[in-house]
Amino acid sequence: DGGITQSPKYLFRKEGQNVTLSCEQNLNHDAMYWYRQDPGQGLRLIYYSQIVNDFQKGDIAEGYSVSREKKESFPLTVTSAQKNPTAFYLCASSIKGGELFFGEGSRLTVL
Amino acid sequence: AQSVSQHNHHVILSEAASLELGCNYSYGGTVNLFWYVQYPGQHLQLLLKYFSGDPLVKGIKGFEAEFIKSKFSFNLRKPSVQWSDTAEYFCAVQGTGFQKLVFGTGTRLLVSP
């Protein structure tokens, strides 16, 4: 089945550790996105990528990093510089200018 | 830069009541508009979208939305809600020419049986 796979679904980490969240899509979409969802704040864009080997910062990129070495993959690293990393992270993909298709999300808890 | 405002953060309705959720956006150019829904425990899915043409768009599960350009609004409506419509609803705007998609803060709808 075509879709977006995020892993892991749940992740616990200690403060000061970097964490990488995986996002893979087999929809052949050019664009991929990472959003963060917090209660009462909606979805806020962290990073997005329109083509392979290129990506742009979103509204809350500080403390995060990404790479886009393959069309189907867009991993997100939550670094120790992120001050409030506990959140629900959503990956999405789209054709250029089209609707976004979302994965099921990864819930990160930093202890 | 685009921004989206959803005025109702929590809405509680009884089954069969009519629903209207407000969405206003701020952007100087042409936009694409979306409503997404997140049912409890499920991933975000598209409810409906407006790119161009008829400003009244119909989506899944009996939902519709009207784009009023002069008011920068894209309100979501449903004539008669069901208990299964309990979910969080997000309005989103995208400037045409592949600008990033910006979401509102969401509206939690609770429909009581």
mmCIF file of C-alpha atoms in Angstrom:
data_model
loop_
_atom_site.group_PDB
_atom_site.id
_atom_site.type_symbol
_atom_site.label_atom_id
_atom_site.label_comp_id
_atom_site.label_asym_id
_atom_site.label_seq_id
_atom_site.Cartn_x
_atom_site.Cartn_y
_atom_site.Cartn_z
ATOM 1 C CA ASP A 1 0.000 0.000 0.000
ATOM 2 C CA GLY A 2 1.161 3.529 -0.736
ATOM 3 C CA GLY A 3 1.663 5.827 2.182
ATOM 4 C CA ILE A 4 3.902 7.446 4.719
ATOM 5 C CA THR A 5 5.604 5.467 7.446
ATOM 6 C CA GLN A 6 6.937 7.106 10.561
ATOM 7 C CA SER A 7 9.008 5.308 13.153
ATOM 8 C CA PRO A 8 9.191 4.838 15.986
ATOM 9 C CA LYS A 9 5.625 5.507 17.092
ATOM 10 C CA TYR A 10 6.708 6.181 20.685
ATOM 11 C CA LEU A 11 10.156 7.205 21.858
ATOM 12 C CA PHE A 12 11.581 8.040 25.256
ATOM 13 C CA ARG A 13 14.926 9.744 25.655
ATOM 14 C CA LYS A 14 16.959 11.416 28.358
ATOM 15 C CA GLU A 15 17.714 15.114 28.281
ATOM 16 C CA GLY A 16 20.826 15.964 26.300
ATOM 17 C CA GLN A 17 20.508 13.093 23.842
ATOM 18 C CA ASN A 18 19.952 13.571 20.134
ATOM 19 C CA VAL A 19 17.049 11.635 18.635
ATOM 20 C CA THR A 20 16.333 10.811 14.995
ATOM 21 C CA LEU A 21 12.791 10.216 13.763
ATOM 22 C CA SER A 22 12.328 8.312 10.544
ATOM 23 C CA CYS A 23 9.922 9.204 7.735
ATOM 24 C CA GLU A 24 9.612 7.163 4.558
ATOM 25 C CA GLN A 25 7.110 7.587 1.715
ATOM 26 C CA ASN A 26 6.384 5.448 -1.333
ATOM 27 C CA LEU A 27 4.004 7.891 -2.994
ATOM 28 C CA ASN A 28 6.685 9.275 -5.309
ATOM 29 C CA HIS A 29 6.060 12.740 -3.900
ATOM 30 C CA ASP A 30 8.664 15.421 -4.425
ATOM 31 C CA ALA A 31 7.901 17.427 -1.291
ATOM 32 C CA MET A 32 8.181 16.315 2.316
ATOM 33 C CA TYR A 33 7.507 18.120 5.568
ATOM 34 C CA TRP A 34 7.957 17.863 9.319
ATOM 35 C CA TYR A 35 5.426 19.413 11.665
ATOM 36 C CA ARG A 36 5.218 19.524 15.418
ATOM 37 C CA GLN A 37 1.805 19.273 17.095
ATOM 38 C CA ASP A 38 1.266 20.631 20.605
ATOM 39 C CA PRO A 39 -2.100 20.972 22.371
ATOM 40 C CA GLY A 40 -3.720 24.320 21.613
ATOM 41 C CA GLN A 41 -1.020 25.321 19.134
ATOM 42 C CA GLY A 42 -2.021 23.363 16.073
ATOM 43 C CA LEU A 43 0.672 22.180 13.692
ATOM 44 C CA ARG A 44 3.843 24.180 13.351
ATOM 45 C CA LEU A 45 6.247 23.646 10.469
ATOM 46 C CA ILE A 46 9.779 22.603 11.405
ATOM 47 C CA TYR A 47 11.428 21.895 8.038
ATOM 48 C CA TYR A 48 10.324 21.119 4.510
ATOM 49 C CA SER A 49 11.967 19.860 1.369
ATOM 50 C CA GLN A 50 10.781 20.374 -2.182
ATOM 51 C CA ILE A 51 13.415 18.228 -3.905
ATOM 52 C CA VAL A 52 16.207 15.839 -3.047
ATOM 53 C CA ASN A 53 19.299 17.412 -1.481
ATOM 54 C CA ASP A 54 17.453 20.631 -0.696
ATOM 55 C CA PHE A 55 15.430 21.727 2.329
ATOM 56 C CA GLN A 56 14.213 24.929 3.976
ATOM 57 C CA LYS A 57 13.610 25.980 7.549
ATOM 58 C CA GLY A 58 10.045 26.310 8.697
ATOM 59 C CA ASP A 59 8.747 28.449 11.537
ATOM 60 C CA ILE A 60 10.381 26.566 14.422
ATOM 61 C CA ALA A 61 13.583 25.044 13.029
ATOM 62 C CA GLU A 62 15.845 25.873 15.977
ATOM 63 C CA GLY A 63 17.141 22.732 17.662
ATOM 64 C CA TYR A 64 16.229 20.460 14.732
ATOM 65 C CA SER A 65 18.071 19.181 11.683
ATOM 66 C CA VAL A 66 17.041 17.214 8.592
ATOM 67 C CA SER A 67 18.512 15.605 5.517
ATOM 68 C CA ARG A 68 17.042 14.650 2.129
ATOM 69 C CA GLU A 69 19.470 12.292 0.476
ATOM 70 C CA LYS A 70 16.746 10.180 -1.112
ATOM 71 C CA LYS A 71 13.371 11.153 -2.528
ATOM 72 C CA GLU A 72 11.520 8.725 -0.294
ATOM 73 C CA SER A 73 13.222 9.574 2.995
ATOM 74 C CA PHE A 74 13.252 12.696 5.186
ATOM 75 C CA PRO A 75 14.625 11.961 8.690
ATOM 76 C CA LEU A 76 14.353 14.542 11.461
ATOM 77 C CA THR A 77 16.941 14.854 14.226
ATOM 78 C CA VAL A 78 15.860 16.475 17.470
ATOM 79 C CA THR A 79 19.073 17.782 18.968
ATOM 80 C CA SER A 80 19.952 18.583 22.561
ATOM 81 C CA ALA A 81 19.641 22.266 21.628
ATOM 82 C CA GLN A 82 15.862 21.940 21.317
ATOM 83 C CA LYS A 83 14.575 23.413 24.575
ATOM 84 C CA ASN A 84 11.201 21.716 24.689
ATOM 85 C CA PRO A 85 11.418 18.545 22.584
ATOM 86 C CA THR A 86 8.560 16.580 24.122
ATOM 87 C CA ALA A 87 5.842 16.648 21.456
ATOM 88 C CA PHE A 88 3.989 14.787 18.743
ATOM 89 C CA TYR A 89 5.869 14.923 15.429
ATOM 90 C CA LEU A 90 4.114 14.547 12.095
ATOM 91 C CA CYS A 91 5.697 13.883 8.727
ATOM 92 C CA ALA A 92 3.863 14.614 5.486
ATOM 93 C CA SER A 93 4.455 14.536 1.767
ATOM 94 C CA SER A 94 2.837 16.044 -1.309
ATOM 95 C CA ILE A 95 3.204 16.625 -4.991
ATOM 96 C CA LYS A 96 4.309 20.178 -5.674
ATOM 97 C CA GLY A 97 1.526 22.536 -4.583
ATOM 98 C CA GLY A 98 -0.874 19.737 -3.713
ATOM 99 C CA GLU A 99 -2.573 18.440 -0.596
ATOM 100 C CA LEU A 100 -0.457 16.933 2.150
ATOM 101 C CA PHE A 101 -0.638 13.282 3.119
ATOM 102 C CA PHE A 102 0.327 12.593 6.717
ATOM 103 C CA GLY A 103 1.947 9.747 8.561
ATOM 104 C CA GLU A 104 0.632 8.455 11.876
ATOM 105 C CA GLY A 105 3.101 10.461 13.903
ATOM 106 C CA SER A 106 5.860 9.872 16.428
ATOM 107 C CA ARG A 107 5.405 10.817 20.060
ATOM 108 C CA LEU A 108 8.682 11.846 21.687
ATOM 109 C CA THR A 109 8.974 12.139 25.449
ATOM 110 C CA VAL A 110 12.143 13.525 26.955
ATOM 111 C CA LEU A 111 12.652 12.535 30.573
ATOM 112 C CA ALA B 1 3.806 35.365 5.374
ATOM 113 C CA GLN B 2 0.587 33.429 5.654
ATOM 114 C CA SER B 3 -1.314 33.049 8.892
ATOM 115 C CA VAL B 4 -4.545 31.271 9.808
ATOM 116 C CA SER B 5 -6.974 32.034 12.593
ATOM 117 C CA GLN B 6 -9.527 29.596 13.954
ATOM 118 C CA HIS B 7 -11.681 31.425 16.454
ATOM 119 C CA ASN B 8 -13.421 28.487 18.087
ATOM 120 C CA HIS B 9 -11.052 26.356 20.127
ATOM 121 C CA HIS B 10 -13.698 24.049 21.591
ATOM 122 C CA VAL B 11 -17.204 23.396 20.294
ATOM 123 C CA ILE B 12 -19.784 21.141 21.908
ATOM 124 C CA LEU B 13 -22.907 20.161 19.991
ATOM 125 C CA SER B 14 -25.703 17.666 20.265
ATOM 126 C CA GLU B 15 -26.297 15.183 17.464
ATOM 127 C CA ALA B 16 -28.300 16.630 14.550
ATOM 128 C CA ALA B 17 -27.236 20.196 15.347
ATOM 129 C CA SER B 18 -25.739 22.279 12.562
ATOM 130 C CA LEU B 19 -22.039 23.072 12.564
ATOM 131 C CA GLU B 20 -20.050 26.048 11.372
ATOM 132 C CA LEU B 21 -16.354 26.412 12.203
ATOM 133 C CA GLY B 22 -14.699 29.687 11.397
ATOM 134 C CA CYS B 23 -11.415 30.093 9.540
ATOM 135 C CA ASN B 24 -9.811 33.346 8.478
ATOM 136 C CA TYR B 25 -6.471 33.689 6.786
ATOM 137 C CA SER B 26 -3.983 36.413 6.074
ATOM 138 C CA TYR B 27 -2.062 36.379 2.801
ATOM 139 C CA GLY B 28 -1.612 38.930 0.050
ATOM 140 C CA GLY B 29 -1.812 36.630 -2.938
ATOM 141 C CA THR B 30 -3.752 33.717 -4.375
ATOM 142 C CA VAL B 31 -4.243 30.827 -1.991
ATOM 143 C CA ASN B 32 -5.112 27.182 -1.773
ATOM 144 C CA LEU B 33 -7.277 26.355 1.239
ATOM 145 C CA PHE B 34 -7.759 23.122 3.143
ATOM 146 C CA TRP B 35 -9.632 21.584 6.027
ATOM 147 C CA TYR B 36 -8.063 18.569 7.703
ATOM 148 C CA VAL B 37 -9.607 16.374 10.380
ATOM 149 C CA GLN B 38 -7.965 14.290 13.089
ATOM 150 C CA TYR B 39 -10.251 11.675 14.642
ATOM 151 C CA PRO B 40 -9.225 10.373 18.072
ATOM 152 C CA GLY B 41 -6.208 8.098 17.728
ATOM 153 C CA GLN B 42 -5.992 8.526 13.964
ATOM 154 C CA HIS B 43 -3.743 10.443 11.620
ATOM 155 C CA LEU B 44 -4.653 13.716 9.949
ATOM 156 C CA GLN B 45 -6.712 13.331 6.814
ATOM 157 C CA LEU B 46 -8.025 15.735 4.217
ATOM 158 C CA LEU B 47 -11.665 16.755 4.582
ATOM 159 C CA LEU B 48 -11.861 19.114 1.614
ATOM 160 C CA LYS B 49 -9.823 21.598 -0.388
ATOM 161 C CA TYR B 50 -10.227 24.690 -2.530
ATOM 162 C CA PHE B 51 -7.800 25.510 -5.324
ATOM 163 C CA SER B 52 -9.935 27.509 -7.776
ATOM 164 C CA GLY B 53 -13.395 27.630 -9.376
ATOM 165 C CA ASP B 54 -16.648 27.241 -7.464
ATOM 166 C CA PRO B 55 -16.075 28.802 -4.025
ATOM 167 C CA LEU B 56 -18.436 26.296 -2.415
ATOM 168 C CA VAL B 57 -16.588 23.022 -2.075
ATOM 169 C CA LYS B 58 -17.921 19.733 -0.868
ATOM 170 C CA GLY B 59 -15.873 17.210 0.999
ATOM 171 C CA ILE B 60 -16.216 13.832 2.573
ATOM 172 C CA LYS B 61 -18.852 12.865 5.161
ATOM 173 C CA GLY B 62 -21.258 15.665 4.244
ATOM 174 C CA PHE B 63 -18.918 18.551 5.022
ATOM 175 C CA GLU B 64 -18.684 21.657 2.872
ATOM 176 C CA ALA B 65 -16.804 24.941 3.007
ATOM 177 C CA GLU B 66 -17.250 28.294 1.342
ATOM 178 C CA PHE B 67 -14.384 30.495 0.223
ATOM 179 C CA ILE B 68 -15.287 34.175 0.574
ATOM 180 C CA LYS B 69 -12.376 36.082 -0.902
ATOM 181 C CA SER B 70 -13.523 39.500 0.309
ATOM 182 C CA LYS B 71 -13.608 38.256 3.887
ATOM 183 C CA PHE B 72 -10.482 36.080 3.669
ATOM 184 C CA SER B 73 -12.598 33.286 5.098
ATOM 185 C CA PHE B 74 -13.048 29.561 4.506
ATOM 186 C CA ASN B 75 -15.641 28.401 7.020
ATOM 187 C CA LEU B 76 -16.498 24.733 7.410
ATOM 188 C CA ARG B 77 -20.142 23.659 7.634
ATOM 189 C CA LYS B 78 -22.230 20.567 8.128
ATOM 190 C CA PRO B 79 -26.027 20.699 8.359
ATOM 191 C CA SER B 80 -26.418 17.848 10.854
ATOM 192 C CA VAL B 81 -23.527 16.482 12.920
ATOM 193 C CA GLN B 82 -23.160 12.936 14.167
ATOM 194 C CA TRP B 83 -21.407 11.537 17.210
ATOM 195 C CA SER B 84 -18.741 10.160 14.852
ATOM 196 C CA ASP B 85 -17.808 13.731 13.853
ATOM 197 C CA THR B 86 -16.115 14.180 17.219
ATOM 198 C CA ALA B 87 -12.584 15.157 16.219
ATOM 199 C CA GLU B 88 -10.149 18.039 15.921
ATOM 200 C CA TYR B 89 -10.472 20.154 12.786
ATOM 201 C CA PHE B 90 -7.649 22.173 11.253
ATOM 202 C CA CYS B 91 -7.869 24.877 8.629
ATOM 203 C CA ALA B 92 -4.758 25.423 6.485
ATOM 204 C CA VAL B 93 -3.647 27.890 3.836
ATOM 205 C CA GLN B 94 -0.986 27.683 1.164
ATOM 206 C CA GLY B 95 0.111 30.482 -1.108
ATOM 207 C CA THR B 96 0.009 29.261 -4.699
ATOM 208 C CA GLY B 97 3.313 28.558 -6.411
ATOM 209 C CA PHE B 98 4.282 26.071 -3.739
ATOM 210 C CA GLN B 99 4.450 28.067 -0.594
ATOM 211 C CA LYS B 100 4.526 26.179 2.679
ATOM 212 C CA LEU B 101 1.236 25.024 4.216
ATOM 213 C CA VAL B 102 0.326 26.935 7.365
ATOM 214 C CA PHE B 103 -2.182 25.519 9.837
ATOM 215 C CA GLY B 104 -4.534 27.128 12.307
ATOM 216 C CA THR B 105 -4.523 26.129 15.968
ATOM 217 C CA GLY B 106 -7.413 23.717 15.497
ATOM 218 C CA THR B 107 -10.960 23.356 16.827
ATOM 219 C CA ARG B 108 -11.918 20.447 19.037
ATOM 220 C CA LEU B 109 -15.482 19.345 18.297
ATOM 221 C CA LEU B 110 -17.362 17.160 20.733
ATOM 222 C CA VAL B 111 -20.710 15.797 19.607
ATOM 223 C CA SER B 112 -22.842 14.358 22.344
ATOM 224 C CA PRO B 113 -25.260 11.563 21.466
#
